[in-house]
Structures are given as C-alpha cells and as structure tokens.
Tab-separated table of C-alpha atoms and ligand atoms in Angstrom:
chain	number	residue	atom	x	y	z
A	282	MET	CA	72.645	110.463	87.240
A	283	SER	CA	76.480	110.031	86.606
A	284	LYS	CA	77.713	107.629	83.603
A	285	ILE	CA	80.715	105.015	83.937
A	286	ALA	CA	82.055	103.454	80.742
A	287	TYR	CA	83.384	100.121	81.528
A	288	PHE	CA	85.517	97.359	79.238
A	289	GLY	CA	82.630	95.168	77.882
A	290	PRO	CA	80.568	93.967	76.418
A	291	GLU	CA	77.981	93.036	79.011
A	292	GLY	CA	79.133	90.082	81.245
A	293	THR	CA	82.905	90.854	81.681
A	294	PHE	CA	84.741	90.737	84.845
A	295	THR	CA	85.239	94.656	84.551
A	296	GLU	CA	81.434	94.911	84.453
A	297	GLN	CA	81.366	93.295	87.849
A	298	ALA	CA	84.101	95.637	89.225
A	299	ALA	CA	82.249	98.555	87.692
A	300	ARG	CA	79.198	97.474	89.733
A	301	LEU	CA	81.201	97.295	93.148
A	302	LEU	CA	82.357	100.903	92.298
A	303	ALA	CA	79.576	102.697	90.579
A	304	GLY	CA	77.143	103.423	93.329
A	305	ASP	CA	74.102	104.300	91.375
A	306	ALA	CA	75.773	105.478	88.134
A	307	GLU	CA	74.575	104.241	84.707
A	308	LEU	CA	76.867	101.636	83.344
A	309	ILE	CA	77.663	101.533	79.635
A	310	PRO	CA	79.707	98.662	78.086
A	311	VAL	CA	82.375	99.977	75.530
A	312	GLU	CA	84.361	97.395	73.247
A	313	THR	CA	87.927	98.243	74.135
A	314	ILE	CA	89.984	99.727	76.833
A	315	PRO	CA	91.410	102.607	74.764
A	316	LEU	CA	87.593	103.583	73.825
A	317	ALA	CA	86.496	103.510	77.547
A	318	LEU	CA	89.306	105.867	78.630
A	319	SER	CA	88.773	108.104	75.395
A	320	ALA	CA	85.110	108.320	76.395
A	321	VAL	CA	86.265	110.042	79.904
A	322	ARG	CA	88.647	112.439	78.001
A	323	LYS	CA	85.729	113.573	75.654
A	324	GLY	CA	83.365	114.030	78.817
A	325	GLU	CA	80.763	111.481	77.174
A	326	VAL	CA	81.020	109.873	80.853
A	327	ASP	CA	82.040	110.669	84.072
A	328	ALA	CA	84.485	107.760	84.903
A	329	ALA	CA	85.849	104.582	83.488
A	330	CYS	CA	86.440	101.022	84.833
A	331	VAL	CA	89.243	99.099	83.259
A	332	PRO	CA	91.363	96.160	84.402
A	333	VAL	CA	94.951	97.278	85.421
A	334	GLU	CA	96.765	94.110	86.829
A	335	ASN	CA	96.298	90.464	87.474
A	336	SER	CA	97.914	88.442	89.930
A	337	VAL	CA	98.883	85.632	87.459
A	338	GLU	CA	99.465	87.384	84.336
A	339	GLY	CA	100.567	90.768	85.379
A	340	ALA	CA	99.753	94.413	83.856
A	341	VAL	CA	97.114	94.891	81.448
A	342	PRO	CA	99.098	96.696	78.656
A	343	ALA	CA	96.097	98.709	76.965
A	344	THR	CA	95.435	100.196	80.252
A	345	LEU	CA	98.980	101.253	81.311
A	346	ASP	CA	99.705	102.543	77.800
A	347	GLY	CA	96.297	104.301	77.673
A	348	LEU	CA	97.079	106.211	80.758
A	349	ALA	CA	100.610	107.204	79.913
A	350	GLU	CA	99.587	108.786	76.736
A	351	GLN	CA	97.214	111.545	75.754
A	352	GLU	CA	95.363	113.757	78.189
A	353	PRO	CA	95.940	112.863	81.891
A	354	LEU	CA	93.451	110.691	83.763
A	355	VAL	CA	93.509	109.974	87.355
A	356	ALA	CA	92.276	106.729	89.321
A	357	SER	CA	89.922	107.623	92.276
A	358	ALA	CA	89.090	104.218	93.244
A	359	GLU	CA	90.028	100.549	92.859
A	360	ALA	CA	88.393	96.802	93.047
A	361	LEU	CA	89.789	93.625	93.552
A	362	LEU	CA	88.090	90.608	92.338
A	363	PRO	CA	88.734	86.729	92.628
A	364	VAL	CA	89.188	85.504	89.049
A	365	ARG	CA	87.601	81.995	88.378
A	366	PHE	CA	86.248	81.217	84.834
A	367	SER	CA	83.230	79.509	83.451
A	368	VAL	CA	83.556	77.642	80.169
A	369	LEU	CA	80.465	78.327	77.998
A	370	THR	CA	79.464	76.298	74.795
A	371	ARG	CA	76.351	76.625	72.524
A	372	PRO	CA	73.790	74.051	73.614
A	373	ASP	CA	74.020	72.259	70.544
A	374	ALA	CA	77.835	72.185	70.239
A	375	GLY	CA	79.532	69.163	69.054
A	376	GLU	CA	83.258	68.656	69.238
A	377	ILE	CA	84.992	71.549	70.658
A	378	GLN	CA	87.720	72.777	68.154
A	379	THR	CA	88.175	76.266	69.086
A	380	VAL	CA	88.187	78.130	72.482
A	381	ALA	CA	87.951	81.942	72.648
A	382	SER	CA	88.813	84.341	75.376
A	383	HIS	CA	90.864	87.433	76.503
A	384	PRO	CA	94.495	86.666	76.290
A	385	HIS	CA	94.918	87.272	79.975
A	386	ALA	CA	92.036	84.660	80.642
A	387	LEU	CA	93.287	82.003	78.084
A	388	ALA	CA	96.757	82.346	80.086
A	389	GLN	CA	95.047	81.523	83.445
A	390	VAL	CA	93.408	78.423	82.115
A	391	ARG	CA	96.058	76.879	79.714
A	392	LEU	CA	96.685	73.894	82.156
A	393	TRP	CA	92.939	73.227	82.498
A	394	LEU	CA	92.383	73.501	78.553
A	395	GLU	CA	95.364	70.901	78.029
A	396	ALA	CA	93.933	68.611	80.606
A	397	ASN	CA	90.138	68.940	79.571
A	398	LEU	CA	90.107	70.114	75.898
A	399	PRO	CA	93.532	68.894	74.451
A	400	GLY	CA	92.558	69.202	70.805
A	401	ALA	CA	90.954	72.630	71.056
A	402	ARG	CA	92.838	75.653	69.652
A	403	PRO	CA	92.695	78.791	71.828
A	404	VAL	CA	91.790	82.061	69.930
A	405	ALA	CA	92.425	85.694	71.400
A	406	ALA	CA	89.220	87.819	71.728
A	407	SER	CA	89.045	91.474	72.977
A	408	SER	CA	87.201	90.258	76.281
A	409	THR	CA	85.881	87.381	77.924
A	410	ALA	CA	82.212	88.585	77.203
A	411	ALA	CA	83.263	89.212	73.428
A	412	ALA	CA	84.224	85.603	73.241
A	413	ALA	CA	80.890	84.687	74.563
A	414	VAL	CA	79.248	86.735	71.950
A	415	ALA	CA	81.244	85.085	69.249
A	416	VAL	CA	80.388	81.701	70.172
A	417	LEU	CA	76.541	82.574	70.112
A	418	ALA	CA	77.255	83.967	66.737
A	419	GLY	CA	78.804	80.502	65.786
A	420	GLU	CA	82.287	81.685	65.363
A	421	PHE	CA	84.070	79.661	67.766
A	422	ASP	CA	82.954	76.597	69.884
A	423	ALA	CA	83.564	77.674	73.428
A	424	ALA	CA	84.346	80.604	75.492
A	425	VAL	CA	86.315	81.119	78.890
A	426	THR	CA	84.271	83.895	80.701
A	427	ALA	CA	83.469	85.428	83.940
A	428	PRO	CA	80.746	83.452	85.534
A	429	VAL	CA	78.116	86.436	85.117
A	430	ALA	CA	78.502	85.920	81.539
A	431	ALA	CA	76.073	82.714	81.762
A	432	GLU	CA	73.545	85.145	82.739
A	433	HIS	CA	73.743	87.423	79.866
A	434	TYR	CA	74.157	85.070	77.165
A	435	PRO	CA	72.126	81.662	76.315
A	436	LEU	CA	74.982	79.417	76.363
A	437	ARG	CA	75.272	76.062	78.058
A	438	VAL	CA	77.692	76.114	81.063
A	439	MET	CA	80.163	73.305	80.442
A	440	ALA	CA	82.504	74.183	83.421
A	441	THR	CA	82.880	76.479	86.366
A	442	GLU	CA	85.310	77.321	88.966
A	443	VAL	CA	88.177	77.024	86.360
A	444	ALA	CA	91.602	78.595	87.155
A	445	ASP	CA	95.036	77.009	87.048
A	446	VAL	CA	95.925	79.089	89.995
A	447	GLN	CA	93.809	79.210	92.890
A	448	ASP	CA	93.241	82.573	94.611
A	449	ALA	CA	94.064	84.563	91.279
A	450	ARG	CA	92.826	88.147	91.316
A	451	THR	CA	92.516	91.079	88.876
A	452	ARG	CA	92.692	94.578	90.022
A	453	PHE	CA	90.509	97.298	88.415
A	454	LEU	CA	90.890	101.068	88.546
A	455	LEU	CA	87.972	103.841	88.223
A	456	VAL	CA	89.571	106.674	86.218
A	457	ARG	CA	88.404	110.222	85.858
A	458	GLN	CA	89.349	113.611	84.493
A	459	PRO	CA	91.913	115.134	86.985
A	460	GLN	CA	90.095	118.205	88.105
A	461	HIS	CA	87.528	115.646	89.851
A	462	PRO	CA	88.555	115.931	93.692
A	463	LEU	CA	90.437	112.788	95.033
A	464	PRO	CA	88.955	110.756	98.050
A	465	GLU	CA	90.342	111.780	101.325
A	466	PRO	CA	93.480	109.636	102.611
A	467	THR	CA	92.592	106.643	104.977
A	468	GLY	CA	95.712	105.425	106.050
A	469	ALA	CA	95.377	102.491	103.497
A	470	ASP	CA	95.963	104.093	100.102
A	471	ARG	CA	97.716	103.678	97.015
A	472	THR	CA	99.444	106.112	94.969
A	473	SER	CA	100.380	105.678	91.278
A	474	ILE	CA	102.564	107.511	88.948
A	475	VAL	CA	104.342	106.858	85.563
A	476	ALA	CA	107.968	108.135	84.872
A	477	ALA	CA	110.009	108.013	81.839
A	478	ALA	CA	113.412	107.551	83.366
A	479	ALA	CA	116.377	108.974	80.965
A	480	ASN	CA	118.445	106.139	79.187
A	481	ARG	CA	121.605	106.775	81.536
A	482	THR	CA	123.289	104.690	84.385
A	483	GLY	CA	121.409	104.755	87.487
A	484	ALA	CA	118.449	106.907	86.383
A	485	LEU	CA	115.656	104.265	87.570
A	486	ALA	CA	117.836	103.527	90.757
A	487	GLU	CA	117.763	107.274	91.427
A	488	LEU	CA	113.780	107.634	91.124
A	489	LEU	CA	113.425	104.608	93.363
A	490	SER	CA	115.733	105.600	96.043
A	491	GLU	CA	113.331	108.905	96.357
A	492	LEU	CA	110.682	106.551	97.598
A	493	ALA	CA	113.054	104.188	99.529
A	494	SER	CA	114.982	106.956	101.357
A	495	ARG	CA	111.530	108.314	102.622
A	496	GLY	CA	110.491	104.816	103.811
A	497	ILE	CA	107.747	104.558	101.095
A	498	ASN	CA	106.748	100.843	100.494
A	499	LEU	CA	106.155	100.139	96.692
A	500	THR	CA	103.310	97.845	95.601
A	501	ARG	CA	104.061	97.411	91.908
A	502	LEU	CA	106.736	98.490	89.305
A	503	ASP	CA	106.133	97.655	85.556
A	504	ALA	CA	108.173	98.853	82.374
A	505	ARG	CA	106.634	99.389	79.194
A	506	PRO	CA	108.432	100.650	76.083
A	507	ALA	CA	108.342	104.560	75.643
A	508	ARG	CA	107.359	103.596	72.125
A	509	SER	CA	109.166	106.511	70.409
A	510	ASN	CA	112.800	105.319	70.783
A	511	PHE	CA	114.071	101.730	70.990
A	512	GLY	CA	115.344	100.782	74.375
A	513	GLU	CA	113.682	103.606	76.312
A	514	TYR	CA	111.103	102.656	78.975
A	515	ARG	CA	108.204	104.305	81.027
A	516	PHE	CA	107.930	102.957	84.621
A	517	PHE	CA	104.800	102.535	86.165
A	518	ILE	CA	105.314	102.766	90.041
A	519	ASP	CA	102.695	102.131	92.489
A	520	PHE	CA	103.305	102.810	96.266
A	521	GLU	CA	101.628	103.032	99.564
A	522	GLY	CA	100.294	106.285	100.691
A	523	HIS	CA	98.226	109.253	99.460
A	524	ILE	CA	99.438	112.476	97.577
A	525	ALA	CA	97.612	114.518	100.383
A	526	GLU	CA	100.015	113.189	102.854
A	527	PRO	CA	103.294	115.186	103.948
A	528	ARG	CA	105.634	112.401	103.358
A	529	ILE	CA	104.144	111.468	99.827
A	530	GLY	CA	103.862	115.073	98.628
A	531	ASP	CA	107.351	115.454	99.543
A	532	ALA	CA	108.622	112.275	97.546
A	533	LEU	CA	106.516	113.412	94.549
A	534	ALA	CA	108.319	116.863	94.582
A	535	ALA	CA	111.602	114.858	94.841
A	536	LEU	CA	110.726	112.619	91.938
A	537	ARG	CA	109.391	115.791	89.692
A	538	ARG	CA	112.964	117.359	90.227
A	539	ARG	CA	114.795	114.154	89.117
A	540	CYS	CA	112.176	113.590	86.142
A	541	ARG	CA	110.160	116.206	84.274
A	542	ASN	CA	108.413	113.456	82.549
A	543	VAL	CA	106.477	112.191	85.526
A	544	ARG	CA	102.730	111.669	85.503
A	545	PHE	CA	100.433	111.459	88.454
A	546	LEU	CA	98.119	108.478	88.033
A	547	GLY	CA	96.082	108.940	91.138
A	548	SER	CA	95.683	108.242	95.082
A	549	HIS	CA	92.815	106.419	96.425
A	550	PRO	CA	92.020	103.579	99.078
A	551	ARG	CA	93.306	100.123	98.539
A	552	ALA	CA	90.600	97.569	97.859
A	553	ASP	CA	92.581	94.845	100.213
A	554	GLY	CA	92.634	97.683	102.959
A	555	VAL	CA	96.165	97.048	103.863
A	556	ARG	CA	97.565	99.806	105.789
A	557	SER	CA	100.716	101.807	104.784
A	558	THR	CA	103.926	100.765	106.294
A	559	ILE	CA	105.392	103.838	108.380
A	560	GLU	CA	109.115	103.561	109.014
A	561	PRO	CA	110.844	105.191	111.931
A	562	SER	CA	111.499	108.805	111.282
A	563	ALA	CA	109.309	108.642	108.174
A	564	GLY	CA	105.816	109.329	109.306
A	565	ASN	CA	103.771	112.541	108.267
A	566	ASP	CA	104.286	114.017	111.725
A	567	ASP	CA	108.105	113.714	111.304
A	568	PHE	CA	107.998	115.602	107.690
A	569	VAL	CA	105.850	118.398	109.344
A	570	GLU	CA	108.011	118.760	112.194
A	571	ALA	CA	111.139	118.963	110.240
A	572	THR	CA	109.729	121.546	107.820
A	573	ASP	CA	108.432	123.406	110.857
A	574	TRP	CA	111.925	123.446	112.178
A	575	VAL	CA	113.588	124.682	109.187
A	576	ALA	CA	111.029	127.416	108.903
A	577	ALA	CA	111.542	128.169	112.535
A	578	VAL	CA	115.316	128.371	112.066
A	579	ARG	CA	114.963	130.891	108.997
A	580	ALA	CA	112.904	132.992	111.229
A	581	GLY	CA	115.654	133.116	113.719
A	582	LYS	CA	113.545	131.389	116.398
A	583	THR	CA	115.496	128.541	116.933
A	584	ALA	CA	118.814	127.129	115.704
U	110	PRE	O1	87.644	90.083	79.735
U	110	PRE	C1	87.293	90.460	80.766
U	110	PRE	O2	86.348	89.830	81.400
U	110	PRE	C2	87.971	91.553	81.627
U	110	PRE	O3	87.317	92.142	82.505
U	110	PRE	C3	89.551	91.558	81.139
U	110	PRE	C4	90.154	90.581	82.123
U	110	PRE	C5	91.731	91.132	82.128
U	110	PRE	O4	92.004	92.208	81.482
U	110	PRE	O5	92.560	90.644	82.864
U	110	PRE	C6	89.968	90.741	83.356
U	110	PRE	C7	89.873	89.793	84.474
U	110	PRE	C8	90.576	88.429	84.021
U	110	PRE	O6	91.842	88.484	84.548
U	110	PRE	C9	90.702	88.234	82.530
U	110	PRE	C10	90.357	89.257	81.726
C-alpha cells in the first residue's frame, strides 16, 4: 500500500484534502510542511499533501520555499476545500484568554474573534490541529480548527461555521518525486513553475510575455525572496495547460531559454474543473501545424 505524508497532526484541513487525494493509501501525519516534503525526498513516503494557497490569506510560504529549494518535487494532483472553522475549548474552560491556531486560520477569523472573544489573545500554532492538541494539554484556552478536529480531540465545540469571508477556500497539492509519471492532460489542467528572474530591467516582464504571446492564461503569480541576495526574488507562476500539450511545451522551452534558473513544479487537473482558455492561433493544433510547416520547408516540400 502506498504511503502519503500530510501536514498534521490528525484533524487538519490538510488531512481532509489528503483523504480526497489518497485513494486507498496509508496517511501519515507529519508536524510541519518541510518534514512532509523531506519524507518524500528521502523516499520514506510516496507523496505528501500540503496546503499551497488560500483565497483570503494567499500563498503558504513554507510550501513555496520548500518546493523551490533542495531536490525537485512535482505536484501531480490538487484539491480545493471550503474553509470554515470551528472554535474548540476544554469542557471545563472558564474565561477564554488565549486562542491558538495556524496564522492563516487566525487571519481568516480576526473579525469574528474581535466580535465574540474581544479580550482573547491570538497565539500562533504550527497548524489548526496542533492548536487543538495544545488546548487539550491546557496550554491555551481555545483553538480555531477544521470542523473535523472535533472528531479527533475530546474538546467542546464553542462555535461552528466561523469565517470572516464567506466562500474562503484553500488549495492543496499532492507532490511526488519527479520520476513518477504525470497524470494525462484533461483540457482543464494547471502547470506550475518557479523562476528566479535576473535583477535587471524587464526580466520578469520578459518571462511573462513568453506566456502571454502564446495565449496562456496565468492563474497565480507569487513572489518570494530568493534568500541569498537582498532584493532578488523567485516568481511562482501557475498557468492553464499541461506540459504534455505542444503550446505549453513551446512556452516552457522559451522560459528555459530566458532563464536557466527555472524549475518545473507540476502539471495536473484543476480541482475546479475550469477548462483552459485557448486564444485564436494559439491552440495545440496551431503549434503542431506551424512546426510541421517549418519541417516541410526545411525538407524542400513546400515554401
Ligand atoms: O492547519 C491546518 O489545518 C492546515 O491544513 C493549514 C491551513 C493553511 O495553511 O492555510 C489550511 C487551511 C486553512 O486555511 C488554515 C490552515
């Protein structure tokens, strides 16, 4: 049976995402995102499930940095979960003075906390479920968690459906070692790369223009510091399409020409099923026809 590590402990949103993506694999909770990724790199597990972006708080930095550094890993699937929180306390809790959770979760319930627990101090925990564990251990008074955490930990449910922004969602990735075959293209796919654009005028615009000129629609652009040199950034770029498509292969080759420091982070079906936009003259047939025409001209068969 294959093994999938997920950002745990038990009862995180990431566990729910892993259950959606895992099939019959054995799920193994791991305390941090870097540890989940390193378990894949060491071959201790077949894949890892990690959060990558939230519709309210944006990118999950530990995942982006973890994918950009060390041995390459490639995303082969994604899941999208609605994010509404529960607030858990010990059954004997008195006044709530501290509320713990993952920083992304605290940021998504700030208004609710101000209105409902105005005196309570927010405290960052490594994950929503780690906050529940800490409340159980008496370290904090309340935890902001995924609803499923109430099934794992004997805590009192003080509130459910807590969310400052209705319809908030988090996207999760299933990542593997690169030798694992990618899923077939479906017409509703996402490809991800990270590129370290040189620190000179127009460098990022040049990279983006390779995608724009091929009619490829971006779905996300995030910048993270390259860490080694102040002022240098890595750009995480997600776009519609699959590396197996001629138009996407052509764009990736152009990006590689422009930027030696580009890393492929995966191609897989989109969880929302949105099909790729195909601009006029930028379909896969157009790329194949144009390549065939050049070959025919070279062979002296046409002009
Ligand atoms: O702590 C968890 O439950 C997680 O799965 C992490 C995480 C995140 O990184 O954004 C996932 C979804 C929610 O947005 C809050 C926390």
